[in-house]
Coordinates of N, CA, C and O and ligand atoms in Angstrom, one line a residue:
M634 N -16.7 7.7 8.9 CA -15.7 6.8 9.5 C -15.8 5.5 8.9 O -17.1 4.7 8.7
A635 N -14.8 4.8 8.0 CA -15.1 3.7 7.4 C -15.4 3.0 8.5 O -14.5 2.9 9.2
M636 N -15.5 2.1 8.2 CA -16.1 0.4 8.7 C -14.9 -0.2 8.9 O -14.1 -0.3 7.9
P637 N -14.5 -0.8 10.0 CA -12.8 -1.6 9.9 C -12.9 -2.8 8.9 O -14.2 -3.0 8.2
G638 N -11.7 -2.3 8.9 CA -11.0 -3.4 8.0 C -12.0 -2.8 6.3 O -11.2 -4.0 5.2
T639 N -12.5 -2.1 6.0 CA -12.3 -1.6 4.7 C -11.3 -1.1 3.5 O -10.7 -0.4 4.4
R640 N -11.8 -1.2 2.1 CA -10.6 -0.5 1.4 C -10.7 1.3 1.3 O -11.8 1.4 0.9
L641 N -9.8 2.0 1.3 CA -9.5 3.3 2.3 C -9.7 3.6 0.0 O -8.7 3.3 -0.4
E642 N -10.7 4.7 0.0 CA -10.8 5.4 -0.9 C -9.8 5.6 -1.6 O -9.1 5.5 -3.2
E643 N -8.5 6.5 -1.1 CA -7.1 6.4 -2.1 C -6.5 6.0 -2.0 O -5.9 6.5 -3.2
N644 N -6.7 4.1 -2.0 CA -6.0 4.1 -2.2 C -5.3 3.8 -4.4 O -7.3 3.4 -4.5
A645 N -4.8 3.9 -4.4 CA -5.0 3.5 -6.1 C -5.5 2.1 -6.7 O -4.9 0.9 -6.4
P646 N -5.9 2.2 -7.9 CA -6.3 1.2 -8.2 C -5.4 -0.5 -8.9 O -4.4 -0.1 -8.7
G647 N -5.7 -1.4 -7.8 CA -5.1 -2.2 -8.8 C -4.9 -3.1 -7.1 O -5.8 -3.2 -6.4
R648 N -4.1 -4.2 -7.9 CA -4.1 -5.5 -6.3 C -3.6 -5.3 -5.0 O -4.5 -5.7 -4.1
Y649 N -2.2 -4.3 -5.4 CA -2.9 -3.8 -3.2 C -3.2 -2.4 -2.6 O -3.7 -1.7 -3.5
Y650 N -3.3 -2.3 -1.5 CA -4.8 -0.8 -0.9 C -4.5 -1.0 0.6 O -3.5 -1.9 1.3
V651 N -5.1 0.1 1.3 CA -4.8 0.0 3.1 C -6.0 -0.5 3.4 O -7.0 0.5 2.7
T652 N -6.8 -1.0 4.4 CA -8.1 -0.8 4.6 C -8.1 0.3 5.9 O -7.0 0.9 7.1
S653 N -8.9 0.7 6.7 CA -9.5 1.5 7.6 C -8.7 1.4 8.5 O -9.1 2.1 9.6
D654 N -8.2 -0.2 8.7 CA -7.2 -0.3 9.5 C -6.1 1.0 10.3 O -5.7 0.4 12.1
C655 N -5.7 1.0 9.3 CA -4.5 1.5 9.5 C -4.4 2.2 10.8 O -5.5 3.6 11.3
N656 N -3.3 2.5 11.8 CA -2.7 3.4 12.6 C -1.7 5.3 12.1 O -1.9 5.7 13.1
G657 N -1.9 5.0 11.2 CA -0.5 6.4 10.2 C 1.2 5.6 11.2 O 0.9 7.0 11.4
C658 N 0.6 4.8 11.6 CA 2.3 4.9 12.4 C 3.8 5.0 11.3 O 4.6 5.6 11.9
G659 N 3.3 5.2 9.9 CA 4.3 5.0 8.8 C 5.4 4.3 8.6 O 5.9 4.4 8.2
I660 N 5.7 3.1 9.5 CA 6.5 1.8 9.4 C 6.3 1.5 7.4 O 7.0 1.6 6.2
C661 N 4.7 1.8 6.7 CA 5.3 0.8 4.9 C 6.0 2.5 4.2 O 6.6 2.3 3.9
F662 N 5.9 3.6 4.4 CA 6.1 4.5 4.1 C 7.6 3.8 4.1 O 8.2 4.4 2.8
S663 N 8.6 4.1 5.3 CA 10.2 3.8 4.5 C 10.3 2.2 4.7 O 11.2 2.6 4.2
Y664 N 9.3 2.0 4.4 CA 10.2 0.6 2.9 C 9.8 0.9 2.4 O 10.6 0.1 1.2
A665 N 8.9 1.3 1.4 CA 8.4 1.8 0.1 C 8.4 2.9 0.0 O 6.3 3.4 0.2
V666 N 8.3 3.4 -0.5 CA 8.3 5.5 0.2 C 7.6 6.0 -1.5 O 7.1 7.1 -1.5
L667 N 8.2 4.9 -2.2 CA 7.4 5.2 -4.2 C 6.1 4.8 -3.8 O 4.8 5.5 -4.5
S668 N 5.4 4.0 -2.5 CA 4.0 3.3 -3.4 C 3.6 4.1 -2.3 O 1.8 3.4 -2.7
F669 N 3.9 4.2 -1.1 CA 3.0 5.4 0.4 C 2.6 5.6 -0.2 O 3.7 7.1 0.2
M670 N 1.8 6.7 0.3 CA 1.9 8.2 1.0 C 0.3 8.3 2.3 O -0.5 8.0 3.0
Y671 N 0.5 9.9 2.4 CA -0.2 9.5 4.0 C -1.0 9.9 3.4 O -1.5 11.7 3.0
S672 N -1.9 10.5 4.7 CA -3.7 11.1 4.1 C -3.2 12.8 4.8 O -2.1 12.7 5.1
N673 N -4.1 14.0 4.7 CA -3.8 14.6 4.4 C -4.1 15.5 6.4 O -2.9 16.3 6.3
D674 N -3.6 14.1 7.0 CA -3.7 15.2 8.6 C -3.2 13.5 9.4 O -2.5 13.3 10.4
S675 N -2.6 13.2 8.5 CA -1.6 11.7 8.7 C -1.5 11.4 9.9 O -1.1 10.1 10.1
S676 N -3.7 11.1 9.9 CA -3.9 9.6 10.5 C -3.7 8.2 9.3 O -3.9 7.9 10.8
Y677 N -3.3 8.3 8.4 CA -3.6 7.1 8.0 C -2.6 7.1 6.8 O -2.2 7.8 5.6
Y678 N -2.3 6.0 6.0 CA -0.9 6.1 5.1 C -2.5 5.5 4.4 O -3.3 4.3 3.8
Y679 N -1.4 5.2 2.8 CA -3.1 4.4 2.0 C -1.7 4.3 0.2 O -0.9 4.8 -0.2
I680 N -2.3 2.7 -0.4 CA -1.6 2.6 -1.7 C -1.8 3.5 -2.6 O -2.2 4.7 -3.5
Y681 N -0.1 5.4 -2.5 CA -0.6 5.9 -3.9 C -0.5 5.2 -4.8 O -0.7 6.2 -6.1
Q682 N 0.4 4.7 -5.2 CA 1.2 3.5 -6.4 C 0.9 2.9 -6.7 O 2.0 1.7 -5.2
Q683 N 0.4 2.2 -7.2 CA 0.7 0.7 -7.5 C 2.3 -0.1 -8.0 O 3.5 0.8 -8.7
P684 N 3.0 -1.3 -7.5 CA 4.2 -1.5 -7.6 C 4.5 -1.3 -9.7 O 3.6 -1.8 -10.1
A685 N 5.4 -1.0 -9.8 CA 5.9 -0.4 -11.1 C 6.9 -1.7 -12.2 O 6.9 -1.8 -12.7
D686 N 7.6 -2.2 -11.0 CA 8.3 -2.7 -10.9 C 8.6 -3.5 -9.6 O 8.0 -4.0 -8.7
E687 N 9.5 -5.5 -10.4 CA 9.7 -6.2 -9.2 C 10.3 -5.2 -7.4 O 9.9 -6.3 -6.3
R688 N 10.9 -4.7 -7.7 CA 11.8 -4.1 -7.2 C 10.6 -3.8 -5.7 O 10.4 -3.7 -4.6
E689 N 10.1 -2.4 -6.4 CA 8.6 -2.1 -5.8 C 7.9 -2.7 -5.1 O 7.2 -2.6 -4.2
E690 N 7.5 -3.8 -5.7 CA 6.5 -5.1 -5.6 C 7.2 -5.7 -4.2 O 6.9 -5.3 -3.5
Q691 N 8.5 -6.2 -4.1 CA 9.2 -6.8 -3.1 C 9.3 -5.6 -2.2 O 9.1 -6.2 -0.4
D692 N 9.3 -4.5 -2.1 CA 9.1 -2.6 -0.9 C 7.5 -3.1 -0.4 O 7.7 -3.3 1.2
I693 N 6.8 -2.8 -1.2 CA 5.8 -3.8 -0.7 C 5.6 -4.3 0.6 O 4.5 -4.7 1.1
R694 N 6.4 -5.5 0.1 CA 5.6 -6.8 0.7 C 6.3 -6.5 1.9 O 6.3 -7.8 2.7
K695 N 7.9 -6.1 1.9 CA 8.5 -6.0 3.4 C 7.6 -4.8 4.1 O 7.2 -5.7 5.5
A696 N 6.8 -4.1 3.5 CA 5.5 -3.5 4.5 C 4.8 -3.7 4.5 O 3.8 -3.8 6.2
M697 N 4.3 -4.9 4.1 CA 2.6 -5.8 5.0 C 3.4 -6.6 5.8 O 2.7 -7.0 6.3
E698 N 4.7 -7.4 5.7 CA 5.0 -8.0 6.8 C 5.2 -7.3 8.7 O 5.4 -8.4 9.0
V699 N 5.6 -6.2 8.6 CA 6.4 -5.4 9.5 C 5.0 -4.3 9.9 O 5.1 -3.4 11.0
C700 N 3.3 -4.4 9.1 CA 2.8 -3.2 9.4 C 2.2 -3.7 10.5 O 1.9 -5.3 10.8
P701 N 2.3 -3.0 11.5 CA 1.6 -4.2 13.1 C -0.2 -3.5 13.0 O -0.5 -4.7 13.5
M702 N -0.6 -3.5 12.0 CA -2.2 -4.3 12.1 C -2.5 -4.7 11.2 O -3.8 -4.8 11.4
N703 N -1.3 -5.5 10.2 CA -2.0 -6.2 9.2 C -2.9 -5.9 8.6 O -4.2 -6.4 7.7
C704 N -2.8 -4.1 8.3 CA -4.0 -3.3 6.8 C -3.2 -3.3 5.5 O -3.9 -2.8 4.8
I705 N -2.0 -4.1 5.3 CA -2.3 -4.0 3.8 C -3.0 -5.4 2.9 O -1.8 -6.4 3.2
K706 N -3.1 -4.8 1.9 CA -3.9 -6.3 1.9 C -3.2 -6.5 0.1 O -2.7 -5.3 -0.3
D707 N -3.2 -8.1 -0.5 CA -3.3 -8.0 -1.8 C -4.3 -8.9 -2.4 O -4.4 -10.0 -1.4
D708 N -5.3 -8.7 -3.4 CA -6.2 -8.7 -3.6 C -6.1 -9.8 -4.6 O -6.6 -10.4 -5.1
G709 N -4.3 -9.4 -5.5 CA -4.1 -11.4 -6.2 C -4.7 -11.0 -7.2 O -3.5 -12.3 -7.7
V710 N -5.5 -10.1 -7.1 CA -4.7 -9.6 -8.7 C -3.8 -9.1 -9.3 O -3.5 -7.9 -8.8
A711 N -3.2 -9.4 -10.3 CA -1.4 -8.9 -10.5 C -1.9 -7.6 -12.0 O -2.6 -7.3 -12.5
D712 N -1.4 -6.5 -11.4 CA -1.1 -5.6 -11.9 C 0.5 -4.6 -12.2 O 0.4 -3.7 -12.8
L713 N 1.2 -5.3 -12.3 CA 2.2 -4.9 -13.0 C 1.8 -4.7 -14.4 O 1.6 -5.7 -16.0
Q714 N 2.4 -3.5 -14.7 CA 2.0 -2.8 -16.4 C 3.7 -3.4 -16.5 O 4.6 -2.3 -17.1
M715 N 3.8 -4.6 -17.6 CA 5.2 -4.7 -17.9 C 5.2 -5.3 -19.2 O 4.2 -5.2 -20.3
P716 N 6.0 -4.6 -19.7 CA 6.0 -4.8 -21.5 C 5.5 -5.7 -22.0 O 6.7 -7.1 -21.5
S717 N 5.0 -6.6 -23.5 CA 4.8 -7.7 -23.2 C 6.3 -8.1 -23.9 O 6.6 -7.6 -25.3
M718 N 6.7 -9.5 -24.0 CA 7.8 -10.1 -24.6 C 7.4 -10.2 -26.3 O 6.3 -10.8 -26.4
Ligands
LIG1005 S1 2.6 -0.3 8.3 FE1 0.1 -1.0 8.0 S2 -0.4 0.4 10.2 FE2 1.2 1.7 9.9 S3 1.3 2.6 8.3 FE3 1.5 1.8 6.7 S4 -0.4 0.9 6.0 FE4 -1.5 2.1 8.8

């Protein structure tokens, strides 16, 4: 069992991640279906894919606001792979 508040191993590399405090409610998935995925036993969710554009990032941010466990985190390191201008 992971320590409370630790980053789950399944998270895709990047700035957003879910911690072991997740209760598996699935609310995040309903807000950002492209970014979250559930574990094999559906007991928790994790970041399946970092946001590919601003729309997906906004969806993750909405999920962060409504997450009842406050366990979706942002380490602040930008990971958007936008083409350089
Ligand atoms: S909304 Fe939060 S507590 Fe609920 S499944 Fe998503 S990350 Fe876990």
